[in-house]
Backbone as CSV, one residue per row, in Angstrom:
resi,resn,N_x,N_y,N_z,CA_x,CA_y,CA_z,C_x,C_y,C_z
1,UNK,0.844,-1.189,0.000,0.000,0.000,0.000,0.883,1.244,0.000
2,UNK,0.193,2.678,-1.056,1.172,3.424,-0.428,1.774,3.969,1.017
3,UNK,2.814,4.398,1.109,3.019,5.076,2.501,3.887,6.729,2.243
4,UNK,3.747,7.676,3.135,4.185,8.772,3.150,5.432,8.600,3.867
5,UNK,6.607,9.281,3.570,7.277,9.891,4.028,7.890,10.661,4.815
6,UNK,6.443,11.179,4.812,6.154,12.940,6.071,5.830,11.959,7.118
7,UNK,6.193,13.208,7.990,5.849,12.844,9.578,4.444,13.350,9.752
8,UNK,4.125,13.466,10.841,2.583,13.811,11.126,2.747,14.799,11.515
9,UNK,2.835,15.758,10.837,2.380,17.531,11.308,0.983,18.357,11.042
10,UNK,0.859,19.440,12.045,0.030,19.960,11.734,0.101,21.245,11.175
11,UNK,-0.976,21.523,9.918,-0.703,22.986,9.120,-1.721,23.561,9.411
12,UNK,-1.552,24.672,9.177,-2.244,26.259,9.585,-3.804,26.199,8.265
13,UNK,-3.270,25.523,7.010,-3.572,25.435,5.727,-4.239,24.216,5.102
14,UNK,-5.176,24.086,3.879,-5.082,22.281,3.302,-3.479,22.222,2.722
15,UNK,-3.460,20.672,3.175,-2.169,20.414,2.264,-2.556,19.908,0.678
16,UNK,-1.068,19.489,0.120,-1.481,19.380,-1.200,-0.360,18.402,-1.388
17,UNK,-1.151,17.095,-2.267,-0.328,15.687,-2.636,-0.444,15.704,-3.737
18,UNK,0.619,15.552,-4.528,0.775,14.916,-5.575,1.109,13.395,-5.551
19,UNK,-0.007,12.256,-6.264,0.754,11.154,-6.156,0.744,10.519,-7.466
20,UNK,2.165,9.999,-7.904,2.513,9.196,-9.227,2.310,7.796,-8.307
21,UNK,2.063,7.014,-9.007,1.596,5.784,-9.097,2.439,5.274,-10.174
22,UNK,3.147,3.863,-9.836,3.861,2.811,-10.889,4.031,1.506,-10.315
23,UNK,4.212,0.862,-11.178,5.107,-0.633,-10.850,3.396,-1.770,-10.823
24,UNK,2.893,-2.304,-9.522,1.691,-3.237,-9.718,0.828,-1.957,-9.827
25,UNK,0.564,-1.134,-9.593,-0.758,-0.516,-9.897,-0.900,-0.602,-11.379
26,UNK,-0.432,-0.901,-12.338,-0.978,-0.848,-13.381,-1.263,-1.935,-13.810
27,UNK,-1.295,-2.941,-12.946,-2.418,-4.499,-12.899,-3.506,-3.786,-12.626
28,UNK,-3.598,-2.832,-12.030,-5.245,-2.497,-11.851,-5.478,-1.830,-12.811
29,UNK,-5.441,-1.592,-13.870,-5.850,-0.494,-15.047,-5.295,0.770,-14.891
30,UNK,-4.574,1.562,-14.263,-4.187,2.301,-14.476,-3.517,2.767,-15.620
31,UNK,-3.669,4.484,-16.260,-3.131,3.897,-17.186,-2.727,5.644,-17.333
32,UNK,-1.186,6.240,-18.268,-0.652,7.487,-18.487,-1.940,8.309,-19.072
33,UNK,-2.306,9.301,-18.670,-2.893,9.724,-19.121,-3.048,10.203,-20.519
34,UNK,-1.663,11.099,-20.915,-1.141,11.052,-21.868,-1.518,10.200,-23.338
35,UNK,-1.142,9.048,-23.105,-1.125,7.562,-23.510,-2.072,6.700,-24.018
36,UNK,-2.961,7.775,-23.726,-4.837,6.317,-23.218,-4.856,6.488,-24.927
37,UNK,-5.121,5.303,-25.775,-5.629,5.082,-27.211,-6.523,6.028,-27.415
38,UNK,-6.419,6.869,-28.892,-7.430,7.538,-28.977,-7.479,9.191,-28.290
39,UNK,-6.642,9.062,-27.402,-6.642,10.468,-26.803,-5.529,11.303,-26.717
40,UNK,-5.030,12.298,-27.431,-3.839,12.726,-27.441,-3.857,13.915,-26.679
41,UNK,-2.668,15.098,-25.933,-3.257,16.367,-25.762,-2.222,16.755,-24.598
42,UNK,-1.953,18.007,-24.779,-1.129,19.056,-23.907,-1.809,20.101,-23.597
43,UNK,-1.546,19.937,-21.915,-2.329,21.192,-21.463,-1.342,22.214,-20.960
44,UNK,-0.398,22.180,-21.509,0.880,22.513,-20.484,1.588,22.256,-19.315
45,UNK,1.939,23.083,-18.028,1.691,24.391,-18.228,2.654,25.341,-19.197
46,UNK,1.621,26.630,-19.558,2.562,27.457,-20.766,3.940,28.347,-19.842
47,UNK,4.286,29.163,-19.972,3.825,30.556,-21.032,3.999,30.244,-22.474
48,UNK,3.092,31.055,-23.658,3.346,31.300,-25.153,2.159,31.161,-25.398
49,UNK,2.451,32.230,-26.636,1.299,32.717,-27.510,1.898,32.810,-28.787
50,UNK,1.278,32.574,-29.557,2.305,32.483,-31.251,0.569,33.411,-32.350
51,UNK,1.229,33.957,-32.934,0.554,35.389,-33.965,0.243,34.335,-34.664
52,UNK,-0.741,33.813,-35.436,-1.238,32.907,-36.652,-2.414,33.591,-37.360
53,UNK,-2.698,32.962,-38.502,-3.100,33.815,-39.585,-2.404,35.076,-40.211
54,UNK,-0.938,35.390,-40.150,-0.644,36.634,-40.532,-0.734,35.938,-42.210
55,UNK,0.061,37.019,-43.287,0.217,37.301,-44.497,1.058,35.321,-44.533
56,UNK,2.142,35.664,-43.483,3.543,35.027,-43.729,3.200,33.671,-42.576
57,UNK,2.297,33.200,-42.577,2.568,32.156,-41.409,0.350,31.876,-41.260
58,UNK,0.643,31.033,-42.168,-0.922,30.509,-42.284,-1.434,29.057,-42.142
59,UNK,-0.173,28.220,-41.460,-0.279,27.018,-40.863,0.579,27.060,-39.595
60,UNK,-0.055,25.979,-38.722,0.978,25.645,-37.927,0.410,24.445,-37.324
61,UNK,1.524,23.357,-36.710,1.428,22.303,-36.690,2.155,21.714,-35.413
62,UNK,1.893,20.583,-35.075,2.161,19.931,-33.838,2.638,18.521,-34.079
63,UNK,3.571,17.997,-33.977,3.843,16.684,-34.303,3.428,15.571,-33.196
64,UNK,2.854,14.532,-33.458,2.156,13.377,-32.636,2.949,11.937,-33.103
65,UNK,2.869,10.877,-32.375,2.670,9.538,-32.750,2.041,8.391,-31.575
66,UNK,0.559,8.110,-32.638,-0.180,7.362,-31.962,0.467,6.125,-31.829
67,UNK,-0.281,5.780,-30.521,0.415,4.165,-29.979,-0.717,3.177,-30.176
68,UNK,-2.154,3.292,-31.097,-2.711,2.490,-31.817,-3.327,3.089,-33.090
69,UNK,-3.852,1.727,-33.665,-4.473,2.396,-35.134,-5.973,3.170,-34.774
70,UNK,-6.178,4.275,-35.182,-7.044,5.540,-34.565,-7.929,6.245,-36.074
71,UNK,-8.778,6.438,-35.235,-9.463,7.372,-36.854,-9.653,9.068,-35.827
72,UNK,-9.167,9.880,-36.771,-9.836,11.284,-35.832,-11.113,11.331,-35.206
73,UNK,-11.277,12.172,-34.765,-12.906,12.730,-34.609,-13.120,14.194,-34.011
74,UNK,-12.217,14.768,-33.264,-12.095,16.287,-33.025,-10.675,16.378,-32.652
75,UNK,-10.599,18.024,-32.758,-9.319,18.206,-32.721,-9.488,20.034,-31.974
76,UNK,-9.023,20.364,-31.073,-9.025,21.486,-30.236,-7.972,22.177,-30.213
77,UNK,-7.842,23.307,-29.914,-6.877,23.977,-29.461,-7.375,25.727,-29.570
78,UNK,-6.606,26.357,-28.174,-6.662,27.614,-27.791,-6.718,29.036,-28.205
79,UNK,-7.673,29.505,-29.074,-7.793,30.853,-29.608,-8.651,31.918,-29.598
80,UNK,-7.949,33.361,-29.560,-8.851,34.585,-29.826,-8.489,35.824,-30.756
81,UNK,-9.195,36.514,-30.975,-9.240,37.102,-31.873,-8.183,38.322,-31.539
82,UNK,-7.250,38.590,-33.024,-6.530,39.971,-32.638,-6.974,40.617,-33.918
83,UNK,-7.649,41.555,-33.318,-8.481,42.458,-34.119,-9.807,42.099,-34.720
84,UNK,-9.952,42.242,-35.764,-10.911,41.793,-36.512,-10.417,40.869,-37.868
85,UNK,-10.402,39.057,-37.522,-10.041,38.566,-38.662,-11.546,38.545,-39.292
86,UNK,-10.895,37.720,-41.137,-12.440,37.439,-41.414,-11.916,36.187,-42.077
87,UNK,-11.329,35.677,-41.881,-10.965,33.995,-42.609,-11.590,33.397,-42.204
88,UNK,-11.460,32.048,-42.659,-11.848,30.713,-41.533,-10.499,29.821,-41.502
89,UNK,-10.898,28.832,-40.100,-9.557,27.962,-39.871,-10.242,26.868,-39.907
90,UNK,-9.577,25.816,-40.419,-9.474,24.544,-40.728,-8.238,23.660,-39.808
91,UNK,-8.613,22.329,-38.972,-7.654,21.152,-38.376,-7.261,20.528,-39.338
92,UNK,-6.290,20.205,-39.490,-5.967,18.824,-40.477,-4.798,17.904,-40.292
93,UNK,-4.630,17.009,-40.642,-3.775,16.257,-40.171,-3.146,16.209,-41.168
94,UNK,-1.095,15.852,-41.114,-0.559,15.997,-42.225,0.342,14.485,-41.864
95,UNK,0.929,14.096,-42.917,1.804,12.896,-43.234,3.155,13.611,-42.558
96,UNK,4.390,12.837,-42.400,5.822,13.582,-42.263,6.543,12.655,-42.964
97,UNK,7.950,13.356,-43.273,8.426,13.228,-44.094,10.034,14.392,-43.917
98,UNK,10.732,13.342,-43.352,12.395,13.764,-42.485,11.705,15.209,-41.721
99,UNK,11.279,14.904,-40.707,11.057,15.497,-39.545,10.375,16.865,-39.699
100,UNK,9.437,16.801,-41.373,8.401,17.941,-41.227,7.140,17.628,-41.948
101,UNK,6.034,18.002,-41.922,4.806,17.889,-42.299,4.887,17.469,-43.725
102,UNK,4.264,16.857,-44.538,4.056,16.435,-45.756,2.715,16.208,-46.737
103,UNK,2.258,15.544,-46.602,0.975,15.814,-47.821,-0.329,15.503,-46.370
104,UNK,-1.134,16.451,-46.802,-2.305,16.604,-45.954,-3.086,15.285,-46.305
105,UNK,-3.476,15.070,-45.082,-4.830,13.673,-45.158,-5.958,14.070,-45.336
106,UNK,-6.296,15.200,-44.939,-7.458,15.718,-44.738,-8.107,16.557,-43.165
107,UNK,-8.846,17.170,-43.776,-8.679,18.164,-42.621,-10.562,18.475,-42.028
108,UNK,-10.783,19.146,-41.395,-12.132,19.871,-41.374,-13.111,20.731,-41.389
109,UNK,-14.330,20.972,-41.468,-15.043,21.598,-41.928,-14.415,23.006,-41.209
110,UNK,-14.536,23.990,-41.754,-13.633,25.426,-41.303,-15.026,26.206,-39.830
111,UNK,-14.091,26.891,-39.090,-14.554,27.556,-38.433,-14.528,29.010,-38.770
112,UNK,-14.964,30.060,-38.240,-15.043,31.369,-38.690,-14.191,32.253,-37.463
113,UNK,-12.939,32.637,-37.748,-11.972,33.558,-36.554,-13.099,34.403,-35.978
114,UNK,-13.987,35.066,-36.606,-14.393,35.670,-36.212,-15.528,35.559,-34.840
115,UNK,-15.287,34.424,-34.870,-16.796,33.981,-33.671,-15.672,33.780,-32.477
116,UNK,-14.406,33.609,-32.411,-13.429,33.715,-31.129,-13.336,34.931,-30.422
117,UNK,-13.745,34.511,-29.249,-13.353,35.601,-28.046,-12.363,36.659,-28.380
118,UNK,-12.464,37.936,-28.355,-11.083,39.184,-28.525,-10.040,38.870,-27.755
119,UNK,-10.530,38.540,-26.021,-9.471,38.584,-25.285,-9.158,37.642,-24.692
120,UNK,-9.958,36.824,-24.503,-9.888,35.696,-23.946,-9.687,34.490,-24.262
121,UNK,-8.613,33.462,-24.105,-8.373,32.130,-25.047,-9.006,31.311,-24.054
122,UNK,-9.857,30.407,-25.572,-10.819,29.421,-24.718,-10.436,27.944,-26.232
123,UNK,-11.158,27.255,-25.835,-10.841,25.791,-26.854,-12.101,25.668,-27.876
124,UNK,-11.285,25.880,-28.998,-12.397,25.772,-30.060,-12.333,23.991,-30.643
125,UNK,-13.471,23.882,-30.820,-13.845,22.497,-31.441,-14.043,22.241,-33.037
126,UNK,-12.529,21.330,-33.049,-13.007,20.971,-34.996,-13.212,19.498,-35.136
127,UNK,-14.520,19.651,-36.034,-15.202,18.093,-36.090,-14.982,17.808,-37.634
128,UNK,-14.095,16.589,-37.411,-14.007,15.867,-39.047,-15.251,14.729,-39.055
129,UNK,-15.608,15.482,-40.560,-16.687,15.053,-41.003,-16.521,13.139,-41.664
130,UNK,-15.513,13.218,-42.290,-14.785,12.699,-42.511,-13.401,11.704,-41.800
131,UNK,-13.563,10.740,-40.981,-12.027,10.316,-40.155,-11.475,9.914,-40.965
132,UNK,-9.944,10.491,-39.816,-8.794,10.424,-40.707,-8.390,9.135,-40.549
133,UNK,-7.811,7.705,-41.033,-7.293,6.990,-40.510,-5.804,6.693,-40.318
134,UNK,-5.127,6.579,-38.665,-4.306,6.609,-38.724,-3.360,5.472,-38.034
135,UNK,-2.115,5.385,-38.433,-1.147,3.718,-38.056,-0.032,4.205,-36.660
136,UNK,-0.857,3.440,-36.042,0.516,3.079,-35.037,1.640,3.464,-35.128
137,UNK,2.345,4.194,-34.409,3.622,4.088,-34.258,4.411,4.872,-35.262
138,UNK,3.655,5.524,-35.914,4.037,6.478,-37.388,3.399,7.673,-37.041
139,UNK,4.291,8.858,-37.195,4.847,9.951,-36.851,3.087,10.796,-37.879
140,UNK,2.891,11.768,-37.324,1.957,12.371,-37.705,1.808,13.961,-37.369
141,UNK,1.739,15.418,-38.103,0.819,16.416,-37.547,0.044,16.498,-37.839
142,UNK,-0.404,17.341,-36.534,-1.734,17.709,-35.721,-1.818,19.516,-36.098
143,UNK,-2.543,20.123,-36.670,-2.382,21.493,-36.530,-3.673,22.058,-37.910
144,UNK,-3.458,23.654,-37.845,-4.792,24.481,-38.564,-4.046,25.297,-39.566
145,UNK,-5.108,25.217,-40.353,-4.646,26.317,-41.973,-5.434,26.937,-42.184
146,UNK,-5.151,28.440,-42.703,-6.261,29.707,-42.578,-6.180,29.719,-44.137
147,UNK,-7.603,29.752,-44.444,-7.972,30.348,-45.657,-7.534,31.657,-46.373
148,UNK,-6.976,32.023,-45.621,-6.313,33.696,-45.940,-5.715,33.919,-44.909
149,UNK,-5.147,35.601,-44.920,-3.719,35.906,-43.863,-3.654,37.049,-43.750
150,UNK,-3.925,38.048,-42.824,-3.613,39.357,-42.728,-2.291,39.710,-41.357
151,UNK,-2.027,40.655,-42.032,-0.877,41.401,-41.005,-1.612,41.765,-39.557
152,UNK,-2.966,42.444,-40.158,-3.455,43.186,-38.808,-4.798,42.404,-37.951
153,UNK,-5.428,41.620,-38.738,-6.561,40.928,-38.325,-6.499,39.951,-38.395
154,UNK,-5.639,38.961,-37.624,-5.638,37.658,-37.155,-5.965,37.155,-35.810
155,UNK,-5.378,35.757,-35.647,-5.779,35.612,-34.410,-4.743,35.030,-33.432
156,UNK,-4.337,35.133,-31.863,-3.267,34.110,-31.057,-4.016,33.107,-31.072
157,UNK,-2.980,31.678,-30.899,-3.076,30.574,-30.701,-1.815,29.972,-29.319
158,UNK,-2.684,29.180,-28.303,-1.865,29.282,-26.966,-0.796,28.134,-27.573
159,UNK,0.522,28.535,-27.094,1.316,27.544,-27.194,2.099,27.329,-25.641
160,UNK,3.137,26.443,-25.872,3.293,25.738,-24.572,4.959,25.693,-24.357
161,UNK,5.687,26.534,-23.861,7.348,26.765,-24.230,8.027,26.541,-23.154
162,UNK,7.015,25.200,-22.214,7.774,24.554,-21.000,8.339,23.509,-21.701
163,UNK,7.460,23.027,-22.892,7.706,21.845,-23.759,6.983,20.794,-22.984
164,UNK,5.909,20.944,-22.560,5.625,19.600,-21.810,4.897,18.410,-22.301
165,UNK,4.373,18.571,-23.673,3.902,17.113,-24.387,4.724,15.854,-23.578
166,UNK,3.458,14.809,-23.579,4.314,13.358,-22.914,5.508,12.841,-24.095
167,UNK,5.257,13.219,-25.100,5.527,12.877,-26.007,7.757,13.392,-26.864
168,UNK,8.082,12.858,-25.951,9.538,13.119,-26.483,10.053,13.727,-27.836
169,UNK,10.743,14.832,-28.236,10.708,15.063,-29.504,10.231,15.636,-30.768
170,UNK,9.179,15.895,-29.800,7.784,16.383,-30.461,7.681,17.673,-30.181
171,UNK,7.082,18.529,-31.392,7.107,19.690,-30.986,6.078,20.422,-32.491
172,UNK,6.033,21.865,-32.246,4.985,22.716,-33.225,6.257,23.711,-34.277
173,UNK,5.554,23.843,-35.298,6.080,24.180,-37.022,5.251,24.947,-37.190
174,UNK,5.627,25.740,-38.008,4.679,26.656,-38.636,5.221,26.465,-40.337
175,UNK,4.667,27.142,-41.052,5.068,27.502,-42.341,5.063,28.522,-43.247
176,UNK,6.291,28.777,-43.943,6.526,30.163,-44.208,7.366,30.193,-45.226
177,UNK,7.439,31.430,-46.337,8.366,31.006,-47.350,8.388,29.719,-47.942
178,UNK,7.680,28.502,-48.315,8.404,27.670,-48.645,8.635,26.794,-47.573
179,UNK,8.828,26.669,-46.429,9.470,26.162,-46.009,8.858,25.781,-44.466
180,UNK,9.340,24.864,-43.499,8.764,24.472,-42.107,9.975,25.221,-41.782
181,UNK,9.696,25.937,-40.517,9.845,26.499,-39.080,9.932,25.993,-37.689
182,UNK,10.673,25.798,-37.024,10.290,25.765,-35.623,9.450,27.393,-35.133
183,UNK,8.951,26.748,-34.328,8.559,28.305,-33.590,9.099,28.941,-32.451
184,UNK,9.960,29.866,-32.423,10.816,30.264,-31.265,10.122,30.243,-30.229
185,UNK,10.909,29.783,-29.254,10.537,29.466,-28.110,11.514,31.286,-27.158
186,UNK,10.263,32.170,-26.908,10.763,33.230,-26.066,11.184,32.771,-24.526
187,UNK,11.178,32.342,-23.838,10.927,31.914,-22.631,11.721,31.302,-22.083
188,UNK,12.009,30.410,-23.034,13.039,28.914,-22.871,13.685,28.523,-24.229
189,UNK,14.925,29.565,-24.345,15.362,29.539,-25.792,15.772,27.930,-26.083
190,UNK,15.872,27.392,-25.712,16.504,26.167,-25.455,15.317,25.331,-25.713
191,UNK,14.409,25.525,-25.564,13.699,24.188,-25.548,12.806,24.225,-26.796
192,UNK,12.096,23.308,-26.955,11.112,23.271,-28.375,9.605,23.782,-27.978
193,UNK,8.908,24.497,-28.805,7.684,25.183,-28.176,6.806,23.806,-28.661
194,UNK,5.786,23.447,-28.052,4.716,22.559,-28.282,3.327,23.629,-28.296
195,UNK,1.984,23.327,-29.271,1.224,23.572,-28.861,0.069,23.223,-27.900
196,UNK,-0.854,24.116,-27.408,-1.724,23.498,-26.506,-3.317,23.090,-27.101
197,UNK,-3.383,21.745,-26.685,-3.920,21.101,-27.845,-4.957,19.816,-27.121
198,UNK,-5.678,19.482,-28.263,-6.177,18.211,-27.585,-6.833,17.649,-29.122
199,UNK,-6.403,16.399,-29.102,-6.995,15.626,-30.425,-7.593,14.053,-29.634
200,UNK,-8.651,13.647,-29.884,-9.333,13.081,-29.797,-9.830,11.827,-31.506
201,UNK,-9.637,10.564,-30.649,-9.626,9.613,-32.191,-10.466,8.354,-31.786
202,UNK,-10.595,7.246,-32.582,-11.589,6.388,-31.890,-11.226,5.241,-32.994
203,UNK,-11.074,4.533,-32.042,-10.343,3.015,-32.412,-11.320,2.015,-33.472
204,UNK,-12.669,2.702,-33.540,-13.724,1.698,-33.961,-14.854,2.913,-34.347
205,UNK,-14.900,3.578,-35.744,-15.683,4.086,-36.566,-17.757,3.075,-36.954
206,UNK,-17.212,2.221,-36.654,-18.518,1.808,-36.764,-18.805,1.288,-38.836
């Protein structure tokens, strides 16, 4: 059974436990959260915010690899409005190909920037109409493409520049010129920015 460490004191305050769990508890089902089939997703914690939809930067992307065979079904992540956009954004999932995004699988029905909060980042929901199907163990992004691009009327998207995806290695791209990007990480020059995200998939389409 577990046991504590601490002695028996008394606080002024509630206390606060963190407990990891390993080794036989995962005869009982326990299971990484991270990890669970079907459910992918970083909540951080951040700081970062990355400018999307400008002229020069009208994708950006998150690299994943599922640990079973999965079909999409939504795909989330953190945005509000800077200024007044009028595009729409689209999720889609892309192939890779030496460690950057490659031919799109398909993506979903577009949302309108304009229905996002000004100031406030909250989680918008994209539903593929369409699942994507995807293989085990093979490298995949996760990320949105704007129908258009302005300098002044776009929108932030929360990113995550502790780097904390469970996921080793992994990290968010943008695209520009031609070409994939990392996205500077202000905060923690050193580390790789991840976005904050949540994709959701389902083992059995019916």
């Amino acid at each position: 059974f577990p046991t504590s460490l601490l002695g028996n004191i008394n606080l002024s305050s509630p206390s606060h436990v963190i407990l990891k769990c390993q080794g036989w508890f995962q005869t009982l089902a326990w299971k990484n959260y991270f990890y669970n089939d079907g459910f992918y997703a970083n909540h951080g914690p951040s700081p970062g915010i990355y400018n999307f939809g400008t002229v020069g930067v009208r994708i950006v992307v998150q690299s994943f690899t599922p640990t079973a065979n999965i079909s999409t079904k939504y795909g989330y992540a953190m945005f509000h409005q800077n200024n007044s956009p009028i595009f729409n954004i689209s999720c889609r999932i892309y192939s890779d190909a030496a460690g950057a995004p490659n031919v799109n699988l398909g993506g979903t029905p577009t949302l309108a920037a304009s229905s996002f909060p000004h100031t406030t980042f909250t989680w918008q929901k994209f539903t593929w109409a369409t699942p994507i199907n995807l293989t085990a163990a093979t490298k995949y992004w996760f990320g949105f493409f704007t129908t258009a691009g302005d300098d002044t009327n776009n929108v932030m998207i929360r990113t995550d520049e502790s780097s904390s995806f469970a996921q080793d290695n992994h990290y968010a791209k943008y695209y520009s010129g031609g070409a994939w990007h990392l996205i500077q990480n202000v905060t923690y020059p050193l580390n790789f920015v991840n976005l904050l995200f949540r994709l959701v998939c389902v083992t059995d389409t019916g």
